[in-house]
PDB file of C-alpha atoms and ligand atoms in Angstrom:
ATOM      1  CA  UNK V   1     -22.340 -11.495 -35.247  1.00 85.00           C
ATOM      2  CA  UNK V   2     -19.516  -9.704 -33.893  1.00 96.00           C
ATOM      3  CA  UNK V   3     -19.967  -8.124 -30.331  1.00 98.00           C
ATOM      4  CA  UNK V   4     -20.357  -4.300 -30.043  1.00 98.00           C
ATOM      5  CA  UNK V   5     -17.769  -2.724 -27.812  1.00 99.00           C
ATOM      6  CA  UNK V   6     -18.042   0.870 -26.653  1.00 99.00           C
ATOM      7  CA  UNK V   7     -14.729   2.768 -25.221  1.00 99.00           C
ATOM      8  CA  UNK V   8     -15.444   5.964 -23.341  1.00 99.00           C
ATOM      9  CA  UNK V   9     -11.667   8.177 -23.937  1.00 98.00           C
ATOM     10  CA  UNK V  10     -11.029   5.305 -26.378  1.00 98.00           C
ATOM     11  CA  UNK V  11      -8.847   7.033 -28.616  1.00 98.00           C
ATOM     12  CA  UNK V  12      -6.187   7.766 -26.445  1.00 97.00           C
ATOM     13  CA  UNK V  13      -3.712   6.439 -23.408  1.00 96.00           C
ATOM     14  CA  UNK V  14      -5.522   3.264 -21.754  1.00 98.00           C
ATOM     15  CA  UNK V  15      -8.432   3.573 -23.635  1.00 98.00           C
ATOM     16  CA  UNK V  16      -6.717   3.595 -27.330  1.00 98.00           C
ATOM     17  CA  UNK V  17      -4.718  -0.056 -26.072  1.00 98.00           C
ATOM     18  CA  UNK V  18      -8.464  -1.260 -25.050  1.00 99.00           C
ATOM     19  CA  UNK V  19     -10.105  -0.103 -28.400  1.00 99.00           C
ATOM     20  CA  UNK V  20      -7.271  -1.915 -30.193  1.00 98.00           C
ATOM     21  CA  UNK V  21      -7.649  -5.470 -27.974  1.00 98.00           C
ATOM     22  CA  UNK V  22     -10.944  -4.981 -28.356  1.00 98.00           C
ATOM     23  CA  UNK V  23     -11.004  -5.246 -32.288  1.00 98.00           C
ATOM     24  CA  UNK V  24      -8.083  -7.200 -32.301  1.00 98.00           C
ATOM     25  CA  UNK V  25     -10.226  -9.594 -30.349  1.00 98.00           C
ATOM     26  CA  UNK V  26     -13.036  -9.638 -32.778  1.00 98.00           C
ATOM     27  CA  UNK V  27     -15.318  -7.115 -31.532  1.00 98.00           C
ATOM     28  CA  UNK V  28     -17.298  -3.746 -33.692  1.00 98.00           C
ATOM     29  CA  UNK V  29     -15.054  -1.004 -31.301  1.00 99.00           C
ATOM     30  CA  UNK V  30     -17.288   2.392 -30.781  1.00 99.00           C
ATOM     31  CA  UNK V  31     -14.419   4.758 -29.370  1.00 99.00           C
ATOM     32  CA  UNK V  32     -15.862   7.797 -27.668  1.00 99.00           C
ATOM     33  CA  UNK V  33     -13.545  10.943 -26.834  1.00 98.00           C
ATOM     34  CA  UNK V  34     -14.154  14.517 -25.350  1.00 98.00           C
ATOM     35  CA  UNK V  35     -13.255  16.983 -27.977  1.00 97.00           C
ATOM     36  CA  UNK V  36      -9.398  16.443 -29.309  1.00 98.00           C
ATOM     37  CA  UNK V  37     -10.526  15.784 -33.332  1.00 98.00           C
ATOM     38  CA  UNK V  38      -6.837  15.326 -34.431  1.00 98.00           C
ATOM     39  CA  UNK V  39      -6.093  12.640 -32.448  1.00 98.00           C
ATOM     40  CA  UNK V  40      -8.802  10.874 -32.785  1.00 98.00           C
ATOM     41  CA  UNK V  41      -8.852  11.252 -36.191  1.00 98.00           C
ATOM     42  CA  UNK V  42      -5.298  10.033 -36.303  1.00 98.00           C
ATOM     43  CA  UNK V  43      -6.165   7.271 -33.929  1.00 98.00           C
ATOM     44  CA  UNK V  44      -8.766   5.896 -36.530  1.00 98.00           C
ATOM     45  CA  UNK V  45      -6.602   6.491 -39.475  1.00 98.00           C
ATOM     46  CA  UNK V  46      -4.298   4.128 -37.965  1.00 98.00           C
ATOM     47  CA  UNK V  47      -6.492   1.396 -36.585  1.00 98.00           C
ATOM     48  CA  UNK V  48      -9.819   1.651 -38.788  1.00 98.00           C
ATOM     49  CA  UNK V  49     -11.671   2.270 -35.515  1.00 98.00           C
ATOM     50  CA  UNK V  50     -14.588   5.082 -35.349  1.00 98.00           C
ATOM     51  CA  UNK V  51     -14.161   7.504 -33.284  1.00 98.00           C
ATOM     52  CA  UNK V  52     -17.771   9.387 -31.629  1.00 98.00           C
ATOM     53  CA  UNK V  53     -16.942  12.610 -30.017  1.00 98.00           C
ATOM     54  CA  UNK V  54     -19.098  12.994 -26.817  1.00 98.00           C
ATOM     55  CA  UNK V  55     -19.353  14.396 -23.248  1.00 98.00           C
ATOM     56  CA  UNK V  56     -19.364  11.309 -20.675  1.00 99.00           C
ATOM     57  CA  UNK V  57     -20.383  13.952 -18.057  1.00 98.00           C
ATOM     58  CA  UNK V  58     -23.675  14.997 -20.336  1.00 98.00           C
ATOM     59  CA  UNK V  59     -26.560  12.433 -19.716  1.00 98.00           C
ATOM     60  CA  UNK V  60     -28.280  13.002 -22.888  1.00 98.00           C
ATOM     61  CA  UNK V  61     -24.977  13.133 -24.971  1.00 98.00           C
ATOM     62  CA  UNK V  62     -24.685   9.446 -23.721  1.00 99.00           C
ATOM     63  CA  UNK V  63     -28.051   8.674 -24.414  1.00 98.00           C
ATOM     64  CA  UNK V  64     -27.907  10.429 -27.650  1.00 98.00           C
ATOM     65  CA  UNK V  65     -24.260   8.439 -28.282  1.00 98.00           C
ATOM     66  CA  UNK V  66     -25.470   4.981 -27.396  1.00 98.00           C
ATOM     67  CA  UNK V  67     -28.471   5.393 -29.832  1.00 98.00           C
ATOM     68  CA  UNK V  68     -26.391   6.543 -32.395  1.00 98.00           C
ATOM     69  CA  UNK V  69     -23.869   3.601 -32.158  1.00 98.00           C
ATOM     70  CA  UNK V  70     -26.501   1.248 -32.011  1.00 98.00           C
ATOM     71  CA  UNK V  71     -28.299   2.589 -34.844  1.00 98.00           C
ATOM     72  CA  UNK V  72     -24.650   2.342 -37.135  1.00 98.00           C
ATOM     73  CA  UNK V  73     -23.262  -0.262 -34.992  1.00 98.00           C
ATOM     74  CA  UNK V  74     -25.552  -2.726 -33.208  1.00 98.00           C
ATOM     75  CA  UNK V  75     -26.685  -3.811 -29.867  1.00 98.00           C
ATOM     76  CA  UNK V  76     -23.959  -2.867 -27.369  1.00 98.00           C
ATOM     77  CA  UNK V  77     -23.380  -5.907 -25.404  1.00 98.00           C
ATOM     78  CA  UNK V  78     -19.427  -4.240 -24.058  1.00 99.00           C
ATOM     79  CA  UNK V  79     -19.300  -0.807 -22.138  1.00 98.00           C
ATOM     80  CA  UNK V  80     -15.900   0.235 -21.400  1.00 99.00           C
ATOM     81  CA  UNK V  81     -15.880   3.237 -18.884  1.00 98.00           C
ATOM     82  CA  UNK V  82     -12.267   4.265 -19.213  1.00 98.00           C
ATOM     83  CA  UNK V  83     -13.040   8.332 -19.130  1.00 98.00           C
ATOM     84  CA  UNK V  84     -11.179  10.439 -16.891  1.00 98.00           C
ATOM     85  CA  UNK V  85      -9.864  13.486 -16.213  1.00 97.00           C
ATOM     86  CA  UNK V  86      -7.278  14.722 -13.355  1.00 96.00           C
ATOM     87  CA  UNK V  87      -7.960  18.518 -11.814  1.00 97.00           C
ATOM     88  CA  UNK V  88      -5.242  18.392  -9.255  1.00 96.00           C
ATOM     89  CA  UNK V  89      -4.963  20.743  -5.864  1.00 97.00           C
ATOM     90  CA  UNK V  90      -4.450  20.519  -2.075  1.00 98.00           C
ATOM     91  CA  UNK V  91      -8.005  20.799  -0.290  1.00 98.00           C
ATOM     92  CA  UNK V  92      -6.783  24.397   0.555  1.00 98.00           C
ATOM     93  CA  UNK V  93      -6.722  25.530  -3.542  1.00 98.00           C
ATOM     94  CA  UNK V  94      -9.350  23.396  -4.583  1.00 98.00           C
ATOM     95  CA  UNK V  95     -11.945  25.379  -6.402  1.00 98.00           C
ATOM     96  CA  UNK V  96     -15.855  23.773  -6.179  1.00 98.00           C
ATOM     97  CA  UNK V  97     -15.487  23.558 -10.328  1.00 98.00           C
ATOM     98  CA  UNK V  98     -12.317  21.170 -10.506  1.00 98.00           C
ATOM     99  CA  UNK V  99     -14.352  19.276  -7.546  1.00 98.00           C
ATOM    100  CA  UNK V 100     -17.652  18.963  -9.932  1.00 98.00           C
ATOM    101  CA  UNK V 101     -15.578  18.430 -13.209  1.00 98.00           C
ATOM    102  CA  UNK V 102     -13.777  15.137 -12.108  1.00 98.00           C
ATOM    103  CA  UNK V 103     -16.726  13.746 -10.224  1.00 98.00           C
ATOM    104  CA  UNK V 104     -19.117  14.275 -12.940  1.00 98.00           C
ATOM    105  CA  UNK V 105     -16.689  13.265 -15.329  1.00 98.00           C
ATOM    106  CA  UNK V 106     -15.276   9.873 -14.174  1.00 98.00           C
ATOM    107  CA  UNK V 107     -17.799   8.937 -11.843  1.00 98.00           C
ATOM    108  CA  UNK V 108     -21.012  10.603 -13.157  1.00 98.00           C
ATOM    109  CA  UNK V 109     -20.025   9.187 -16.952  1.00 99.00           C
ATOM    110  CA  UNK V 110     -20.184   5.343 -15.029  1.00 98.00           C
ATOM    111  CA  UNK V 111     -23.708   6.349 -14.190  1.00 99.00           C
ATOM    112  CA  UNK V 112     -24.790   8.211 -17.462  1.00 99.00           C
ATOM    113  CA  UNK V 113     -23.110   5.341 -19.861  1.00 99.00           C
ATOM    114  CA  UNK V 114     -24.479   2.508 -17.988  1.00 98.00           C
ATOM    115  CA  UNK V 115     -27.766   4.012 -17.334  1.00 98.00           C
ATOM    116  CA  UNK V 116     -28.248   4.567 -21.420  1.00 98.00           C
ATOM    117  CA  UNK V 117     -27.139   1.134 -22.324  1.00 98.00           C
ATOM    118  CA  UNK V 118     -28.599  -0.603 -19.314  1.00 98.00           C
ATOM    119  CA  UNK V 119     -32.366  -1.570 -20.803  1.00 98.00           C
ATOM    120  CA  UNK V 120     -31.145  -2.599 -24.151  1.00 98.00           C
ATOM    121  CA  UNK V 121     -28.326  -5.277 -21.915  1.00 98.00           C
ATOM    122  CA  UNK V 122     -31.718  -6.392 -19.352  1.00 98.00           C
ATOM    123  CA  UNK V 123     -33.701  -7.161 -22.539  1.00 98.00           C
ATOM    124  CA  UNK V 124     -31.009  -9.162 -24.087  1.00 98.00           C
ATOM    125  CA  UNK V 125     -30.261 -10.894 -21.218  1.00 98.00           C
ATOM    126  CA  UNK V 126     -25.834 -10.045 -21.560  1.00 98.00           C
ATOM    127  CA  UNK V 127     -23.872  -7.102 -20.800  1.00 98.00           C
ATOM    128  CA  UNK V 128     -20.176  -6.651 -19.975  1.00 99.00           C
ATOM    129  CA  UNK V 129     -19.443  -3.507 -18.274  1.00 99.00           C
ATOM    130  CA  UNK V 130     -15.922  -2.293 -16.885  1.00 99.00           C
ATOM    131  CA  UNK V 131     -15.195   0.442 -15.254  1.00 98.00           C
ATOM    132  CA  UNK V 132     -11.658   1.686 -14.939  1.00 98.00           C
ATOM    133  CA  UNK V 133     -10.965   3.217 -11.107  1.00 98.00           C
ATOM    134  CA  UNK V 134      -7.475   3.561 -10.108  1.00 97.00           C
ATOM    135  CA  UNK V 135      -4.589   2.765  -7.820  1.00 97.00           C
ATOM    136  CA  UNK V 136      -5.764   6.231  -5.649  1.00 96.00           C
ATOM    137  CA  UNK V 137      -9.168   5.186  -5.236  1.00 97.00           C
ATOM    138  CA  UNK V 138      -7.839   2.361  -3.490  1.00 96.00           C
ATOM    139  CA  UNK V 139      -4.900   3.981  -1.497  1.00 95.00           C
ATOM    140  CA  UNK V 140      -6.127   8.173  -1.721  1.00 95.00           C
ATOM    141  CA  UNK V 141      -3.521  10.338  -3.168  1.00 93.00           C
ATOM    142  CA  UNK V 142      -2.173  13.861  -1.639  1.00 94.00           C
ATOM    143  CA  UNK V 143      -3.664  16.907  -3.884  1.00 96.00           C
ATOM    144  CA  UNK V 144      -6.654  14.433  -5.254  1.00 97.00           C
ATOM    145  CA  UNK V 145      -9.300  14.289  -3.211  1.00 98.00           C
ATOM    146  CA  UNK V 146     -11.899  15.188  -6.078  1.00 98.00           C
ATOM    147  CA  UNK V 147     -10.030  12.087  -7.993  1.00 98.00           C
ATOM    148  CA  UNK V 148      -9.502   9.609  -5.195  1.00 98.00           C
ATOM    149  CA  UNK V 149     -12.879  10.294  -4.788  1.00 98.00           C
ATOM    150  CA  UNK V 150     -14.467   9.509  -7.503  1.00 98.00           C
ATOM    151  CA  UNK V 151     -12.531   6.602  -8.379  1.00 98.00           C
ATOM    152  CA  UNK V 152     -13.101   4.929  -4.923  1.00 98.00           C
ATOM    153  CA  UNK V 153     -17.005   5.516  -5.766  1.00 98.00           C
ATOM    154  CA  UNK V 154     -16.453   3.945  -9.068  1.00 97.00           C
ATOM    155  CA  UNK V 155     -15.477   0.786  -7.058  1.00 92.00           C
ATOM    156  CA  UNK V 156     -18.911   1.036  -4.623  1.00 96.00           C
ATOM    157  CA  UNK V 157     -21.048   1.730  -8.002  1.00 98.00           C
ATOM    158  CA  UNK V 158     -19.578  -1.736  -9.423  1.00 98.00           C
ATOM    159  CA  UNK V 159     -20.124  -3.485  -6.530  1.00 98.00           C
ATOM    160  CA  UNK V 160     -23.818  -2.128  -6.644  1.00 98.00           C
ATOM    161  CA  UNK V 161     -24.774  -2.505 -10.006  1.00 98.00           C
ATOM    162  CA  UNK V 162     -23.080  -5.823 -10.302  1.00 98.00           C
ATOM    163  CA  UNK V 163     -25.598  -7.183  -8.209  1.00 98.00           C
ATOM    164  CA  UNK V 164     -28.372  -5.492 -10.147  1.00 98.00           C
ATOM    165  CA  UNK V 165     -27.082  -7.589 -13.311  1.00 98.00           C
ATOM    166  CA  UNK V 166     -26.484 -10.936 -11.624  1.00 98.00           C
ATOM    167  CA  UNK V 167     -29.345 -12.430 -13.045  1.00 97.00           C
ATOM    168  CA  UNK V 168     -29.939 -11.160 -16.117  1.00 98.00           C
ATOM    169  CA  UNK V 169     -26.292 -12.060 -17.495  1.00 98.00           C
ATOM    170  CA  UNK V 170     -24.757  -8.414 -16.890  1.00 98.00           C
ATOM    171  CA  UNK V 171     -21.302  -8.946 -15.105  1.00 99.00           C
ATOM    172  CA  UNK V 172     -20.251  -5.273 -13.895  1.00 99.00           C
ATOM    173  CA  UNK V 173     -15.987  -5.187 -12.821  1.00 98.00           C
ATOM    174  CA  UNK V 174     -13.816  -2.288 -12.425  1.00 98.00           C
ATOM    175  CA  UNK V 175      -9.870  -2.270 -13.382  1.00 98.00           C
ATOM    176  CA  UNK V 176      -7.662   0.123 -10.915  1.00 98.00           C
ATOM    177  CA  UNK V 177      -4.763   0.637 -12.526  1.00 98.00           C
ATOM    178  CA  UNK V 178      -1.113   1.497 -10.849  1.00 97.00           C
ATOM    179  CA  UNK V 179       0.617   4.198 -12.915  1.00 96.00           C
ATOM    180  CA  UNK V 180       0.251   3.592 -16.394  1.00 97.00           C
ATOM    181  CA  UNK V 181       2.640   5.208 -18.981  1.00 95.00           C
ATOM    182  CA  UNK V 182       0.281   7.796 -20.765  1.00 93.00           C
ATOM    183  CA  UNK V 183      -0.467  11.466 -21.481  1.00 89.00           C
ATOM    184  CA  UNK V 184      -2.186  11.668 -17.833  1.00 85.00           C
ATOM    185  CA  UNK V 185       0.887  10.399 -16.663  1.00 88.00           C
ATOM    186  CA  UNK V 186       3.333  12.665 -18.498  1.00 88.00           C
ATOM    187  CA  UNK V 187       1.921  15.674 -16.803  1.00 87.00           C
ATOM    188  CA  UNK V 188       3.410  14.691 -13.652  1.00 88.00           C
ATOM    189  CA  UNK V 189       6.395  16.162 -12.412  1.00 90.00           C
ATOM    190  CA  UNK V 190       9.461  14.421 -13.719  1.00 92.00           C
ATOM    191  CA  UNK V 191      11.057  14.388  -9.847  1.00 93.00           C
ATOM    192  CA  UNK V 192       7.148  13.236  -8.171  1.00 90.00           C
ATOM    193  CA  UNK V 193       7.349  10.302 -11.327  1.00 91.00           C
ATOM    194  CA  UNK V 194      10.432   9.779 -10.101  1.00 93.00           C
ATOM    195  CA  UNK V 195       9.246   8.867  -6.339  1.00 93.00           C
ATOM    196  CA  UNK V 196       6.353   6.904  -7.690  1.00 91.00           C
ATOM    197  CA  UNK V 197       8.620   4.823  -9.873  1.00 95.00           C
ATOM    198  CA  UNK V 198      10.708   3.756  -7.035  1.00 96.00           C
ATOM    199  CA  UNK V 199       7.870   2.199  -5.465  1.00 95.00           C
ATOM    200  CA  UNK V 200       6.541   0.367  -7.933  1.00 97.00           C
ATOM    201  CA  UNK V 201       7.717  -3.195  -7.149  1.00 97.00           C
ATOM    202  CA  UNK V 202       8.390  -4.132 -10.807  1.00 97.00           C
ATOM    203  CA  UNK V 203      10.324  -1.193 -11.225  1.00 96.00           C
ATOM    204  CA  UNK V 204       8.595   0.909 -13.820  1.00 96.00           C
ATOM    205  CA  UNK V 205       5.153   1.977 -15.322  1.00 96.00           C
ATOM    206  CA  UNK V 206       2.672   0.216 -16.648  1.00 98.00           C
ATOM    207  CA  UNK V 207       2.051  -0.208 -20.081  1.00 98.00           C
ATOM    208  CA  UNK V 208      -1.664   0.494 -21.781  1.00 98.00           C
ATOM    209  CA  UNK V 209      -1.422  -2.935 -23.261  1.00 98.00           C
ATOM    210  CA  UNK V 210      -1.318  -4.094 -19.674  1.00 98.00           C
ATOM    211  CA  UNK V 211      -4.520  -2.668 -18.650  1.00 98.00           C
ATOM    212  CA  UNK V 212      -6.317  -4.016 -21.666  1.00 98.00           C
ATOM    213  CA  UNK V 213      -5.389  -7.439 -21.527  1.00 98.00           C
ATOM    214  CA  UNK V 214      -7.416  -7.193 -18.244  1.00 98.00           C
ATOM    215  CA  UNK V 215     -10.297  -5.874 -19.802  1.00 98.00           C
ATOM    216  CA  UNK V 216     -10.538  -8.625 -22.198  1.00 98.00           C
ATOM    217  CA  UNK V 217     -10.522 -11.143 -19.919  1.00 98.00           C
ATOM    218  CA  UNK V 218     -13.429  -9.734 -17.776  1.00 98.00           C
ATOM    219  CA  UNK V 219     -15.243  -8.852 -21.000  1.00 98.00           C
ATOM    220  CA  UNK V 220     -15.376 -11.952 -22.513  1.00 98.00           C
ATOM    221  CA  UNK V 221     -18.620 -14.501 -22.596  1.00 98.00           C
ATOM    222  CA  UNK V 222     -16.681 -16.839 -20.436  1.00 98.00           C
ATOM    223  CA  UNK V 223     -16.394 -14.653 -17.503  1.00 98.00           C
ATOM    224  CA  UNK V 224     -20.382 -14.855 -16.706  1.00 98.00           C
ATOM    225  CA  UNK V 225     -19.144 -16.032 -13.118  1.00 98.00           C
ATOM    226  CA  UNK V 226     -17.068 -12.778 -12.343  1.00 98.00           C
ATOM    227  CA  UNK V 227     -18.873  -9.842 -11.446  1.00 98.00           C
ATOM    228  CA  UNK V 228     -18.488  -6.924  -8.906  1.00 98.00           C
ATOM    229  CA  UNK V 229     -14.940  -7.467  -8.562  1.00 97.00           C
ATOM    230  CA  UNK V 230     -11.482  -5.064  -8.864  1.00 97.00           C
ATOM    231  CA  UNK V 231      -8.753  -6.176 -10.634  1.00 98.00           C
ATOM    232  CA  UNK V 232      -5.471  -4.200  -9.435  1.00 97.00           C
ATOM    233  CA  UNK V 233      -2.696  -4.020 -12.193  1.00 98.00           C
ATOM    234  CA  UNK V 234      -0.207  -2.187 -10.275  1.00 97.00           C
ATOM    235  CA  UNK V 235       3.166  -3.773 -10.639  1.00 97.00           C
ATOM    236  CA  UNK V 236       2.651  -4.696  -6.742  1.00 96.00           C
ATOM    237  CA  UNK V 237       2.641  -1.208  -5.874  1.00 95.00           C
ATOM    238  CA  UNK V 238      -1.071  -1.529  -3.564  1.00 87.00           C
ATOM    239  CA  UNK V 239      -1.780  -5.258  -2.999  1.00 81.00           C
ATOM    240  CA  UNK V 240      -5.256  -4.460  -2.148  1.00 64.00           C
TER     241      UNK V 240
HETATM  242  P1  NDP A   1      -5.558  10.191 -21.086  1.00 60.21           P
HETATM  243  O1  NDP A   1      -5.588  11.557 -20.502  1.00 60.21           O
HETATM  244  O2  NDP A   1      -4.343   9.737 -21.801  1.00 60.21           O
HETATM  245  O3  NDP A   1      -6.833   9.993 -22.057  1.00 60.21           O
HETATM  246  C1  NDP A   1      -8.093  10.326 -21.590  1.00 60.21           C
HETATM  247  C2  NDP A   1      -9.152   9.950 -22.592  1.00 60.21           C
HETATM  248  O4  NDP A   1     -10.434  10.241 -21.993  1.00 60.21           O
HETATM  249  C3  NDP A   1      -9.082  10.753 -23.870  1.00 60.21           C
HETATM  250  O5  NDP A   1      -9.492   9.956 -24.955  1.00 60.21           O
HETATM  251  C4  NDP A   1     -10.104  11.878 -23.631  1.00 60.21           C
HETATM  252  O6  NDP A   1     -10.665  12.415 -24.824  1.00 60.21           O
HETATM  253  C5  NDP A   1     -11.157  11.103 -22.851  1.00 60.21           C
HETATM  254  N1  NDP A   1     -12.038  11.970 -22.074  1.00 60.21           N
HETATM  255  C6  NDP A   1     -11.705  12.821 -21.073  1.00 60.21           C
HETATM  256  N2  NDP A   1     -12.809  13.468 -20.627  1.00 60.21           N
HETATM  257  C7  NDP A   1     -13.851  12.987 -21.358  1.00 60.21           C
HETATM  258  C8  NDP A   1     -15.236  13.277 -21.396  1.00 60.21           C
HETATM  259  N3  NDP A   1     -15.797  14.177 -20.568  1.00 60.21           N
HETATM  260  N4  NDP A   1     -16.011  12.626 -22.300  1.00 60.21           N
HETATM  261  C9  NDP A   1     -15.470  11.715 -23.146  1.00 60.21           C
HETATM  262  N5  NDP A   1     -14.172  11.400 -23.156  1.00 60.21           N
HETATM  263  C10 NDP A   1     -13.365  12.032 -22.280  1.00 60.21           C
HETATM  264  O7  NDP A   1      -5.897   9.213 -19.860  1.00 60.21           O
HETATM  265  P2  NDP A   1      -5.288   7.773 -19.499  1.00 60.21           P
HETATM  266  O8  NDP A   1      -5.295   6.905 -20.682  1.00 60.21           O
HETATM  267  O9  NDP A   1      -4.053   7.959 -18.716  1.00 60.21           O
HETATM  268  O10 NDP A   1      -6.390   7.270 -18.432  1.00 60.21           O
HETATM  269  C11 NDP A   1      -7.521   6.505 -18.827  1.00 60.21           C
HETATM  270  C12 NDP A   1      -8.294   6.134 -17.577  1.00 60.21           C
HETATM  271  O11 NDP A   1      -7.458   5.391 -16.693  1.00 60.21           O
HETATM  272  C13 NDP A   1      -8.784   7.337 -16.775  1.00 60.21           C
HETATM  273  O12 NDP A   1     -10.046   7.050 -16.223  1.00 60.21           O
HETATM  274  C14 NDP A   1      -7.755   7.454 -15.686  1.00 60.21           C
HETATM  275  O13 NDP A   1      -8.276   8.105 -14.559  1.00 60.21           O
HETATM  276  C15 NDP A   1      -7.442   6.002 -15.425  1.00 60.21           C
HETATM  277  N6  NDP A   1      -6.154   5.776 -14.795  1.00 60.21           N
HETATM  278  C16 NDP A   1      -5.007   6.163 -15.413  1.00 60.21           C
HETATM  279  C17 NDP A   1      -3.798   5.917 -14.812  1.00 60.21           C
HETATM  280  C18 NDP A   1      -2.512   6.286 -15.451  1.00 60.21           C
HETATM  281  O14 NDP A   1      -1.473   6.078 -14.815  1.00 60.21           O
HETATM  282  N7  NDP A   1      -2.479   6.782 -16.664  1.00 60.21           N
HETATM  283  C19 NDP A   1      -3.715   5.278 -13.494  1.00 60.21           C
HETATM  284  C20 NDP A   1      -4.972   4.888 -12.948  1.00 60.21           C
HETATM  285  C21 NDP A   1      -6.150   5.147 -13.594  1.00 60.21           C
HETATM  286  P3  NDP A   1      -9.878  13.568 -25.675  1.00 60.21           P
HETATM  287  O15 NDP A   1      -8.751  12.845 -26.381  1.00 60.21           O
HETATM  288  O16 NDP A   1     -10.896  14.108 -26.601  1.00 60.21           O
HETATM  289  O17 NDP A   1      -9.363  14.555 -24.663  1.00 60.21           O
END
């Protein structure tokens, strides 16, 4: 039987070109998003992929989302934490809220997704999780500290819990990704893309497809040896 794959923010940017490997690959795709209905609903039109509309950041939405794939779906062997938000300002403007809305989204939905799915994986004795940091979790970022920070604990938390599934067949990696061409992307300032792009050693942005070609080689039932580590897919902009 076909693997069951779960995508958090699979329905869009990064996580759209994972759901679409994913299947692609021959695995049941589960793609979770926040609240924009009309794309995902335009997202499964197109690729025949469900689409579960939950909050990453709410613990018993996850819960309540696992069980509910599992009960349509299957076992979920495959958790994709791809998730994220940006809530950009200087430490000077920097409200407390865009502080707790990035870290409880894209490091507190690591936590909440893995935590729901985590017993089901230990019983079965397999799990593939992969957790998608970033490029300024590795190298910080001016006007990010919530971000940077919450990315750089995404790489500690894999690190953690991928010796917590060594033994029972759970392999736990994280992606960091250099700038990727997406909708997160496109709300930077043309003249700041500008700057980034001329540092990129391959001499433009990253493509979606890019990222998820990395995720299916980490996810896949060969890779039992590879666990805790970062992949960087950066164009050679941080060798790391
Ligand atoms: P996008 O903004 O294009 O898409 C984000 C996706 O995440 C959407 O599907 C969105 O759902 C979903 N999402 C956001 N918040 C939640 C939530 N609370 N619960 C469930 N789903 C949520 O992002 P990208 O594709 O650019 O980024 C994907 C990941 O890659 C992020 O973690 C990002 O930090 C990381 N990354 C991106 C880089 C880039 O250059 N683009 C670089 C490095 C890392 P909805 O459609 O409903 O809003």
């Amino acid at each position: 039987m076909a693997r069951v794959a779960v995508v958090t923010g699979g329905t869009r940017g990064i996580g759209e070109a994972i759901s679409v490997a994913l299947k692609d690959a021959g695995y049941t795709v589960a793609a979770n998003y926040a609240g924009n209905d009309e794309r995902a609903r335009d997202f499964t039109s197109r690729t025949g992929i469900k689409a579960y509309k939950w909050d990453v950041a709410d613990f018993d939405a996850c819960v309540a989302g696992i069980k509910q794939v599992e009960g349509e779906l299957g076992p979920v062997d495959v958790i994709v934490n791809n998730a994220g938000i940006t809530r950009d300002a200087t430490m000077k403007k920097m409200n407390r809220t865009a502080w707790d809305e990035v870290l409880d989204t894209n490091l507190g939905g690591c936590y909440n997704m893995c935590k729901a799915a985590w017993d089901g994986m230990l019983d079965r004795k397999f799990g593939r999780i992969v957790n998608i940091g970033s490029i300024n979790g590795q190298a910080g970022q001016y006007g990010q500290v919530n971000y940077a920070a919450a990315k750089s604990g995404i790489h500690g938390f894999t690190k953690a819990l991928g010796q917590e599934g060594a033994k029972a067949g759970i392999t736990v990696n994280a992606i960091a990704p250099g700038y990727i061409d997406t909708d997160m992307v496109a709300a930077v300032p043309p003249e700041v893309l500008a700057k980034i792009v001329a540092r990129i050693p391959v001499g433009r942005l990253g493509h979606a497809s890019e990222i998820a070609r990395g995720v299916l080689f980490l996810v896949a039932d060969e890779g039992g040896f590879i666990t805790g580590s970062t992949m960087s897919i950066n164009g050679g902009q941080h060798m790391y």
